[in-house]
Short mmCIF file of C-alpha atoms in Angstrom, two decimals:
data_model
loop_
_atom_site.label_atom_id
_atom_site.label_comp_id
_atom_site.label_asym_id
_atom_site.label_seq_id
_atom_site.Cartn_x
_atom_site.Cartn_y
_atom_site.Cartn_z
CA UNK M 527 0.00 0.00 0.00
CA UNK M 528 2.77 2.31 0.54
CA UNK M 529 4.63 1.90 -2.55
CA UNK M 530 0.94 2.32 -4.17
CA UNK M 531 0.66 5.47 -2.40
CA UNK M 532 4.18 6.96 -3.58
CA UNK M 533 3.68 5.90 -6.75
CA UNK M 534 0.85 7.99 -6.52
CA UNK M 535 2.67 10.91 -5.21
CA UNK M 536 5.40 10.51 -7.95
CA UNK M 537 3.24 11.63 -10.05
CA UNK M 538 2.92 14.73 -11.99
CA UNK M 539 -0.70 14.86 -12.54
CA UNK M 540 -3.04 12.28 -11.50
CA UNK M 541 -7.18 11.55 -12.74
CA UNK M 542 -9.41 10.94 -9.82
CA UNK M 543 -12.96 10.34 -9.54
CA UNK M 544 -15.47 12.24 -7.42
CA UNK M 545 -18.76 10.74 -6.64
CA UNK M 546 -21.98 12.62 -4.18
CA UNK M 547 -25.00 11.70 -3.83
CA UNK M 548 -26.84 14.41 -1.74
CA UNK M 549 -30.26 15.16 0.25
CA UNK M 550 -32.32 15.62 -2.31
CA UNK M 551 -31.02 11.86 -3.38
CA UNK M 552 -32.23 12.36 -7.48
CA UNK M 553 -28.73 11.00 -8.47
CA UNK M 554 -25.08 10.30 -8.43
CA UNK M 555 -22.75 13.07 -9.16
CA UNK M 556 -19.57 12.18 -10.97
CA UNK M 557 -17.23 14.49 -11.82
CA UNK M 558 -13.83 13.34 -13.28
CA UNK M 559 -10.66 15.98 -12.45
CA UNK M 560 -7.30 16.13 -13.43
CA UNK M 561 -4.83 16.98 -10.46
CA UNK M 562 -1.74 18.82 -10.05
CA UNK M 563 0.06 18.95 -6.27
CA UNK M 564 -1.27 19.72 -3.00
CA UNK M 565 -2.07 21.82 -0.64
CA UNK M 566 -1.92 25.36 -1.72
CA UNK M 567 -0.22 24.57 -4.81
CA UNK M 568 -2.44 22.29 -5.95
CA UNK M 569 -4.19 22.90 -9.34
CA UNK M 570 -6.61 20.98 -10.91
CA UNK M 571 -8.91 20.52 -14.14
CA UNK M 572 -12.56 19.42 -14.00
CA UNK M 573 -12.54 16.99 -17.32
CA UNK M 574 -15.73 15.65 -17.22
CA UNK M 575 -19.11 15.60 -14.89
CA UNK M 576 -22.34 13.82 -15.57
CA UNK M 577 -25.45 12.88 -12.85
CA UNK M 578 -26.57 9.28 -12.96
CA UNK M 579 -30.08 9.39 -11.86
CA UNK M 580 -30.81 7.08 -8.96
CA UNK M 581 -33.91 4.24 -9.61
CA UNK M 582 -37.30 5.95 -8.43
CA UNK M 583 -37.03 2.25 -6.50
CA UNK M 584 -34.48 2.90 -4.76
CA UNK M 585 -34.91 6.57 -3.95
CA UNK M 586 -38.21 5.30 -1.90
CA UNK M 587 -36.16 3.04 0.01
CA UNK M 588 -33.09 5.34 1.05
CA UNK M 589 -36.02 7.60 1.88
CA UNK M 590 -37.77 5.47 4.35
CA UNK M 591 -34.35 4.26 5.67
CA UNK M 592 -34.50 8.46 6.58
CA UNK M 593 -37.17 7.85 9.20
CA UNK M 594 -35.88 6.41 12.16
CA UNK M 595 -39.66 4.62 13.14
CA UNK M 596 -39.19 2.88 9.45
CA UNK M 597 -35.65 2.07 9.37
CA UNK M 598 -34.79 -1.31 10.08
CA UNK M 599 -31.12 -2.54 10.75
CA UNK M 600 -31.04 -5.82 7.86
CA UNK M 601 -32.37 -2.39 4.94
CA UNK M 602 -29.87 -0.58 6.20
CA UNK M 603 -27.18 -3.53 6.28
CA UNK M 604 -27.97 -4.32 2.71
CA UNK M 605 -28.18 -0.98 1.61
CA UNK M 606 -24.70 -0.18 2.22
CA UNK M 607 -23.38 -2.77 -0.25
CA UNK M 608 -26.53 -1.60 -2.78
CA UNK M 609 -25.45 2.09 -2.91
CA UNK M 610 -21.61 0.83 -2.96
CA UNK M 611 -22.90 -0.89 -6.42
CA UNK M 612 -25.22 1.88 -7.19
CA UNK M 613 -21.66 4.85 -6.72
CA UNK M 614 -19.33 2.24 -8.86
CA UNK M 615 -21.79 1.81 -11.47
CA UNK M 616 -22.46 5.56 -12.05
CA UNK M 617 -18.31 6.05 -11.71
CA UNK M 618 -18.36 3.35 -14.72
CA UNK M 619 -21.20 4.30 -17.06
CA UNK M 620 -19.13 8.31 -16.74
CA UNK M 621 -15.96 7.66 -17.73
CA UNK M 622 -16.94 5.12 -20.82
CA UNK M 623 -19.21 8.07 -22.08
CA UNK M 624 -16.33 10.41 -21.60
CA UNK M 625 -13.99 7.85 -23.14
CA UNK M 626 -11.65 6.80 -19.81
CA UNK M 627 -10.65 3.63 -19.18
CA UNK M 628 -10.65 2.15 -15.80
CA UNK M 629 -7.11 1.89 -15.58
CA UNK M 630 -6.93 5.76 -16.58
CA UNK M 631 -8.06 6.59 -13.21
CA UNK M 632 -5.56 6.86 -10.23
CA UNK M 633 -8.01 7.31 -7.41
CA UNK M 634 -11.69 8.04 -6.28
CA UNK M 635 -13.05 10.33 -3.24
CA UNK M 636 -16.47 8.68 -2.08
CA UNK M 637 -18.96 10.80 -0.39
CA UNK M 638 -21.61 8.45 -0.22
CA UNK M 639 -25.29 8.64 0.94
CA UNK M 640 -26.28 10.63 4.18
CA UNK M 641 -28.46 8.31 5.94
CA UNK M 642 -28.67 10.46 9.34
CA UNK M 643 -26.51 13.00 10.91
CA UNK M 644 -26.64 13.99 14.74
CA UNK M 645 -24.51 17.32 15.19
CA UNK M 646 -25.05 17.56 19.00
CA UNK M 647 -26.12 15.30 21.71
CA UNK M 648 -29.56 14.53 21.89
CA UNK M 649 -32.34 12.30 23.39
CA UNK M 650 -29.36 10.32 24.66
CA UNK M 651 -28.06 10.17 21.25
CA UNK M 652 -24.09 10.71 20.98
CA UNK M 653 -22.61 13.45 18.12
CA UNK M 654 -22.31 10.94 14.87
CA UNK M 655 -22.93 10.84 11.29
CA UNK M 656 -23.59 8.01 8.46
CA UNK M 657 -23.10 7.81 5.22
CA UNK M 658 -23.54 4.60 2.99
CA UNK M 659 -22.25 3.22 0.17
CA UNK M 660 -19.24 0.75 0.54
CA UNK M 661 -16.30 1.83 -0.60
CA UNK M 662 -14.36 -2.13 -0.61
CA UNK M 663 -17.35 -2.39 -3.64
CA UNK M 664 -15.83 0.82 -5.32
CA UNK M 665 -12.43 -0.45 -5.07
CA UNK M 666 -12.80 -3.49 -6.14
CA UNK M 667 -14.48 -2.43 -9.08
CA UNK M 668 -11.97 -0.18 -10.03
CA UNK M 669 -8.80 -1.42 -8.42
CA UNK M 670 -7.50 1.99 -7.00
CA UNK M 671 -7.19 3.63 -3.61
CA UNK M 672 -10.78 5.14 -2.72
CA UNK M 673 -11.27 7.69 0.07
CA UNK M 674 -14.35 7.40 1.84
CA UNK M 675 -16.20 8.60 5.21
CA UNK M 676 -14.57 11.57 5.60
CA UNK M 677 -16.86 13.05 7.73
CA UNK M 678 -16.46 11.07 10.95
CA UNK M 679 -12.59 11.72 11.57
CA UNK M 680 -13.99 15.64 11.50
CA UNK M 681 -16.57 14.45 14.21
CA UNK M 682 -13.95 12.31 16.12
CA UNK M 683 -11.90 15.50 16.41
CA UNK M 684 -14.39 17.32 18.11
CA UNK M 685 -15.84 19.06 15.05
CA UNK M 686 -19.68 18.74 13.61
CA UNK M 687 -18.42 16.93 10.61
CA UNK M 688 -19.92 19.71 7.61
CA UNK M 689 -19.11 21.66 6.33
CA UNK M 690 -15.95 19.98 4.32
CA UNK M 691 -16.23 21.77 0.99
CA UNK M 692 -15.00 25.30 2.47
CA UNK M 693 -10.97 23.60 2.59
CA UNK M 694 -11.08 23.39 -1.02
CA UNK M 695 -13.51 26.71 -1.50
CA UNK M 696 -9.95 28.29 0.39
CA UNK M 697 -7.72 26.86 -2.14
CA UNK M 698 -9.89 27.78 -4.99
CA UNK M 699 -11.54 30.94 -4.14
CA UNK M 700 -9.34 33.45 -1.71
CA UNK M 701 -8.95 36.73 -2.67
CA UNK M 702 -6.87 39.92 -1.38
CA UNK M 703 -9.29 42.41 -3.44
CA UNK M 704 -12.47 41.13 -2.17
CA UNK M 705 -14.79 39.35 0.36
CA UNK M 706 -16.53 36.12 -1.04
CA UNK M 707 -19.43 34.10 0.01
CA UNK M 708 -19.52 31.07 -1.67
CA UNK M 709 -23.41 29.59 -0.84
CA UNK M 710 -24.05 26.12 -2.06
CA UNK M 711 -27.70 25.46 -2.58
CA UNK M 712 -28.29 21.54 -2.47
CA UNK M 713 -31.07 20.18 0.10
CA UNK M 714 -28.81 22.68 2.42
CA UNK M 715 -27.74 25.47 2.24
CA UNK M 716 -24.04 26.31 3.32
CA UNK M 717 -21.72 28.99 2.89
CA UNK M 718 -18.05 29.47 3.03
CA UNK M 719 -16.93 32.85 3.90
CA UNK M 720 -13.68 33.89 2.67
CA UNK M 721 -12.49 37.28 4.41
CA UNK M 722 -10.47 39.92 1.86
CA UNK M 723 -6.85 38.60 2.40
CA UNK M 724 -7.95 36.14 4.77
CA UNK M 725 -5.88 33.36 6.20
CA UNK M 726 -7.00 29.76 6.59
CA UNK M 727 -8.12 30.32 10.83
CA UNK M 728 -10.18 33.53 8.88
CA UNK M 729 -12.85 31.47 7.28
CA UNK M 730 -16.39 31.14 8.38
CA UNK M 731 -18.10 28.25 7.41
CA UNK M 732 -21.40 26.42 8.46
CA UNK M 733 -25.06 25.73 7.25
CA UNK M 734 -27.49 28.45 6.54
CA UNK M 735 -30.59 25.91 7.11
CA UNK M 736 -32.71 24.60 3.71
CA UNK M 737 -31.54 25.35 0.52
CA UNK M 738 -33.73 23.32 -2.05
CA UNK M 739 -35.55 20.74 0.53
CA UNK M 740 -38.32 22.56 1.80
CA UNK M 741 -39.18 23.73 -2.26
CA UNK M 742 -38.57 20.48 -3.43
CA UNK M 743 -40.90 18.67 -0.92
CA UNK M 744 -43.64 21.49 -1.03
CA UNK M 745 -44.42 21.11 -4.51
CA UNK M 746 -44.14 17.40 -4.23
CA UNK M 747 -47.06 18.00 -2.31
CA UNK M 748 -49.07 21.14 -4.10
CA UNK M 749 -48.66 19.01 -7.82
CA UNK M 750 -49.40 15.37 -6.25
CA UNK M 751 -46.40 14.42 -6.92
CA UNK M 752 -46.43 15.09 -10.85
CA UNK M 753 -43.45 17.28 -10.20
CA UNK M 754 -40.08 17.14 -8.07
CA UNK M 755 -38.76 20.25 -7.91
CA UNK M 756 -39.94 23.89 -9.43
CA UNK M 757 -38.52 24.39 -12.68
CA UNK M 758 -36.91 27.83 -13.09
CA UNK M 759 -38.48 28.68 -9.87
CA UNK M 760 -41.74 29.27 -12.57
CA UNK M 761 -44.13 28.32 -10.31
CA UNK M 762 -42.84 30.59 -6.98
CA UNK M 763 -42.77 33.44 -9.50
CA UNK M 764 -46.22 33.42 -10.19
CA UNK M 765 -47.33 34.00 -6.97
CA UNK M 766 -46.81 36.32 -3.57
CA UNK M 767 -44.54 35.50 -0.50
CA UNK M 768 -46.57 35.75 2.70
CA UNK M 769 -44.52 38.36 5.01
CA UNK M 770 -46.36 37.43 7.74
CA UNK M 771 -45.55 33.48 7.58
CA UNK M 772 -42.10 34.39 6.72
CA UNK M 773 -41.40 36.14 9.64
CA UNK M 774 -42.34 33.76 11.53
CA UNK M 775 -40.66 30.72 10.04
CA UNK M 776 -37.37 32.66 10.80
CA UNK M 777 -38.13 32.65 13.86
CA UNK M 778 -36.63 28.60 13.78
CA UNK M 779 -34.03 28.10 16.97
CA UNK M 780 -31.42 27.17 14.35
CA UNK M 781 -31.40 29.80 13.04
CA UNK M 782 -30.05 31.56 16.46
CA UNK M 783 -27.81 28.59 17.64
CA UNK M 784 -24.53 29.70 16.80
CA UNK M 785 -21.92 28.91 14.84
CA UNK M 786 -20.18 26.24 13.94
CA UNK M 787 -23.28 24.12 13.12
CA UNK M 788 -24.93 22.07 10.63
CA UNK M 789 -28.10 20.61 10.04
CA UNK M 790 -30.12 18.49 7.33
CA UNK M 791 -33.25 16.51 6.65
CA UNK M 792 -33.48 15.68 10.57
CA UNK M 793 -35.13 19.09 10.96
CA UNK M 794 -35.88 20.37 7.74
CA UNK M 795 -37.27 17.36 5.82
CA UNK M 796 -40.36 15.76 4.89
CA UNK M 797 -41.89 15.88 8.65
CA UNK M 798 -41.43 19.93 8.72
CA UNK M 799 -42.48 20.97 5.07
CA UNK M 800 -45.82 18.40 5.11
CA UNK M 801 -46.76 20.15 8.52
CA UNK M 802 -45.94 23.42 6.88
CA UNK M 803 -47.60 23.52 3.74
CA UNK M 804 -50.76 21.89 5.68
CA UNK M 805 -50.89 25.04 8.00
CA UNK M 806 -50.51 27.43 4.63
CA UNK M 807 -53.13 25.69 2.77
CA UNK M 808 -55.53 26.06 5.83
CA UNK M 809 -54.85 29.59 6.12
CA UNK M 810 -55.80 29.95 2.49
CA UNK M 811 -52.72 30.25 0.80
CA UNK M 812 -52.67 29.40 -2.98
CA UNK M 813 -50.12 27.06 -4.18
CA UNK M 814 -48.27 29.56 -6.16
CA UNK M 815 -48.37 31.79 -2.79
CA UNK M 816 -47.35 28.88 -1.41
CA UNK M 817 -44.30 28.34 -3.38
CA UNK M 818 -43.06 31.99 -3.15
CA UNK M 819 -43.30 32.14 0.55
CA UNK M 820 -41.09 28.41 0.78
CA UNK M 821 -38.89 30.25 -2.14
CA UNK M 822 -38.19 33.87 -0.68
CA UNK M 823 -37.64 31.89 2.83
CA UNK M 824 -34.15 29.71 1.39
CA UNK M 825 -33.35 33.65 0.23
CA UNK M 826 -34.14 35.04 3.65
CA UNK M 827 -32.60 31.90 6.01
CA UNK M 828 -29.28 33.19 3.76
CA UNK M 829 -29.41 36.70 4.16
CA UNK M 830 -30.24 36.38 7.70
CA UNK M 831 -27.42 33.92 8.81
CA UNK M 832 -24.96 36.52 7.16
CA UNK M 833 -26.05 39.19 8.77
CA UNK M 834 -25.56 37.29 12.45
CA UNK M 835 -22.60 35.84 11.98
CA UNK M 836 -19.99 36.53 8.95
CA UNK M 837 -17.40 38.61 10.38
CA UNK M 838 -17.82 41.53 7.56
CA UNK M 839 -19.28 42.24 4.52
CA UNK M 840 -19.70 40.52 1.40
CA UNK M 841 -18.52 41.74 -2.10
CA UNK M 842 -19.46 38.88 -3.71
CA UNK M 843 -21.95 36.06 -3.20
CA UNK M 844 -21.05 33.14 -5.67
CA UNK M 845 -24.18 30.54 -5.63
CA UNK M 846 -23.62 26.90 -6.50
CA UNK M 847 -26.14 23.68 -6.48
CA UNK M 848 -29.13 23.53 -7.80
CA UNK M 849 -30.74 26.80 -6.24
CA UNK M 850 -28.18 28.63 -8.78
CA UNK M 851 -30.62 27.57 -11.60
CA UNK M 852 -33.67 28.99 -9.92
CA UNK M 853 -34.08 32.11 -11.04
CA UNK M 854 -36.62 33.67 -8.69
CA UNK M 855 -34.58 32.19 -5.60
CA UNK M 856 -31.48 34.38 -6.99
CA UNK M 857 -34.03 37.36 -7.54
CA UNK M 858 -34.88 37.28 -3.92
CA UNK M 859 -31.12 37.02 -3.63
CA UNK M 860 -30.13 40.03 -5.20
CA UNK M 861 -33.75 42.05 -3.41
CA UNK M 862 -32.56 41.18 -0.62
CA UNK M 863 -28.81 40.97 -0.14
CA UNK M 864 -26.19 44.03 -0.68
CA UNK M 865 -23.70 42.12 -3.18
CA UNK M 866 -23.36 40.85 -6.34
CA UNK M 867 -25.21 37.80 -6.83
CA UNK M 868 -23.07 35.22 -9.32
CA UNK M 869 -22.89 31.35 -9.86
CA UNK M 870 -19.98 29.23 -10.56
CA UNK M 871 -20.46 29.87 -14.53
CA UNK M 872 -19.88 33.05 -14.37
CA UNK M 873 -16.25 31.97 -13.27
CA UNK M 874 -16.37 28.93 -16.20
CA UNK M 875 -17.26 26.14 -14.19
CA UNK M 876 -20.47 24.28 -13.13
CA UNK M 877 -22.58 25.14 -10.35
CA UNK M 878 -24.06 21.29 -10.69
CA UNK M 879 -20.52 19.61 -10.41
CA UNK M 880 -18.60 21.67 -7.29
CA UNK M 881 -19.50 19.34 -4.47
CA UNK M 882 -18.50 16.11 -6.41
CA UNK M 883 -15.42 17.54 -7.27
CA UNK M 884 -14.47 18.79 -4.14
CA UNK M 885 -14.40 15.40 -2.63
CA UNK M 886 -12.34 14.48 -5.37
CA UNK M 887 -9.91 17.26 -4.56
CA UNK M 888 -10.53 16.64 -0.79
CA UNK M 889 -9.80 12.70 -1.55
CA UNK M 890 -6.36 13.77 -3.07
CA UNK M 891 -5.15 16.29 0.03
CA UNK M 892 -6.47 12.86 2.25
CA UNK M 893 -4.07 10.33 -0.08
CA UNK M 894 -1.27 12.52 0.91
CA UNK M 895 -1.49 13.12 4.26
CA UNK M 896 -2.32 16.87 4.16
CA UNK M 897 -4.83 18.08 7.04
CA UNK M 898 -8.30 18.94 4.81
CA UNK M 899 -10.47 20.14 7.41
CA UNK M 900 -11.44 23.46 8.39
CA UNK M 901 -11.46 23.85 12.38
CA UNK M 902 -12.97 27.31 11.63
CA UNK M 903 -15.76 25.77 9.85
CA UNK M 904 -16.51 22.72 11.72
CA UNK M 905 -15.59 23.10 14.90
CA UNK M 906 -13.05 20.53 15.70
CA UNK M 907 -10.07 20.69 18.12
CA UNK M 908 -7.31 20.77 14.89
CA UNK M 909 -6.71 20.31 11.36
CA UNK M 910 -7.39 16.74 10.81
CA UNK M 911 -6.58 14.67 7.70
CA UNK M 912 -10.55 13.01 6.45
CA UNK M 913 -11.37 9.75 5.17
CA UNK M 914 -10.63 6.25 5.65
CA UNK M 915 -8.36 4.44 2.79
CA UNK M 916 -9.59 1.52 1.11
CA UNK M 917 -7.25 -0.40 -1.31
#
């Protein structure tokens, strides 16, 4: 394994593999990167990136793994090894599209599937996190080192285990002319706040609360499930955003607690947004007044968490995930917020593929023993180096 891993190192530029699969669980991100170095010198290229939707099948049953009062230990058991086939299959049908051979690719950085994720103690329930998806089934597929779990050395450390991306939105992004927030807009929302000239210990990094989840699930609901998510934000910009209900959904403890902290589908997930839009509908709400209101209140959750707790102002606000194609979400964005409101292609890359290859990029800092957590960000006692190897 060692001579493996200095081969590795010899190397000038090495083609790795990043796979994600996140809340909204639709499909498998795969984004394939050419790398260059690490640390602060490393450079990379993004060479290809395709999602492989996940089975409407399967999608139910990660879904109902999500409750605890329907999870059951043998689904769970035999889910892992599913969703280890599920990520290797995806990693496979990419690259022969993109015309890669197996053998082309040096390593892969595994995410895998949040199943639950317990930032603080509660209910007698210790600080832990779980994602799924085997990587021995990835690397036996592909016969190279794969670096998964990276979130529970974070946790071990002390920290919450999220936000990971802001180490490689450092690298990537920092800037001695301006202040940057870069907000990712998946299921959750999170934000990495790079300071003008900022070092490293400078950042700011944590969830904002929903990004996509709450609009997702809402017009899951309002449509009967004839749609998933709203296109262009078309629906929310027919209608009106209730001021009143807003006000008080920000009113959410999270959104005091303070930083660093994370959160996910626990609090904002299927439980909160059907007990939600039931209360809205009763008050007499239409569904496009419906959809606004869920819409401006992603915008608003942002705006608000910026205003508590980034340490100055922002210049720029960069949005990635799949909020950055919602136009009336980045309208609300730009009402609201004093900044420039941009996504990741503005800058020439893809606002779709930055969290897949991140954990690529995060997967080759972990191959070579350099520390690729933020303590700023997460909370933990020191830099850390993420992921367990599997060979």
């Amino acid at each position: 394994m060692i001579e493996l891993l200095q081969q590795l190192a010899n190397k000038e530029e090495r083609i790795g593999i990043g796979l994600m699969s996140g809340t909204s669980v639709d499909g498998v991100d795969v984004a394939i990167v050419s790398v260059k170095g690490a640390g602060e010198s490393m450079a990379y290229q993004e060479l290809a990136f395709e999602n492989v939707p996940i089975s409407a099948e399967l999608r139910e049953r990660i879904f109902e793994q999500f409750e605890p009062a329907k999870s059951s230990v043998d689904t769970l058991c035999s889910l892992n090894f599913e969703l280890g086939e599920m990520f290797s299959n995806a990693a496979e049908t990419v690259i022969k599209k993109h015309g890669f051979q197996k053998e082309d690719i040096d390593f892969i950085g595994s995410h895998g599937q949040t199943l639950y994720h317990i930032p603080v103690e509660i209910d007698g329930l210790v600080r832990s996190t779980l994602q799924l998806g085997e990587a021995s089934i990835i690397a036996e597929a592909f016969n190279c080192p794969v670096m998964s779990d990276f979130r529970v050395r974070d946790m071990a450390a002390g920290g919450g285990g999220a936000p990971l991306v802001p180490y490689v939105d450092y690298l990537l992004f920092r800037s001695d002319s301006e202040s940057i927030a870069l907000q990712n807009i998946g299921g959750i929302g999170n934000v990495t706040y790079l300071p003008k000239g900022g070092a490293p210990s400078e950042v700011i990094a944590f969830d904002t609360g929903p990004g996509n989840m709450i609009m997702d699930e809402a017009i899951v609901i309002l449509t009967n499930g004839r749609a998933h998510y709203d296109d262009g934000g078309e629906m929310a910009a027919k209608g009106k955003a209730n001021e009143g209900v807003l006000s008080e959904l920000l009113q959410n403890p999270y959104f005091h607690l303070p930083i660093p902290k994370s959160t996910g589908r626990e609090l904002f997930g299927t439980m909160y947004t059907r007990k939600l839009v039931a209360g809205l509908i009763e008050q007499g709400l239409s569904a496009v007044d419906i959809m606004a209101t869920v819409t401006k209140f992603t915008a608003l959750t942002i705006i608000d968490q910026y205003e508590r707790f980034l340490t100055g102002p922002v210049d720029t606000l960069i949005v990635s995930g799949g909020g950055a194609y919602n136009p009336t979400l980045l309208s609300y964005l730009r009402e609201e917020g004093n900044f420039d409101v941009k996504t990741q292609e503005d800058y020439g890359l893809s606002s779709d593929s930055k969290e897949a290859v991140a954990f690529a990029l995060l997967a080759n800092e972990s191959l070579f023993g350099v520390p690729n957590n933020l303590p700023s960000a997460t909370g933990a006692r020191k830099p850390v180096v993420l992921g367990k190897l599997t060979v």
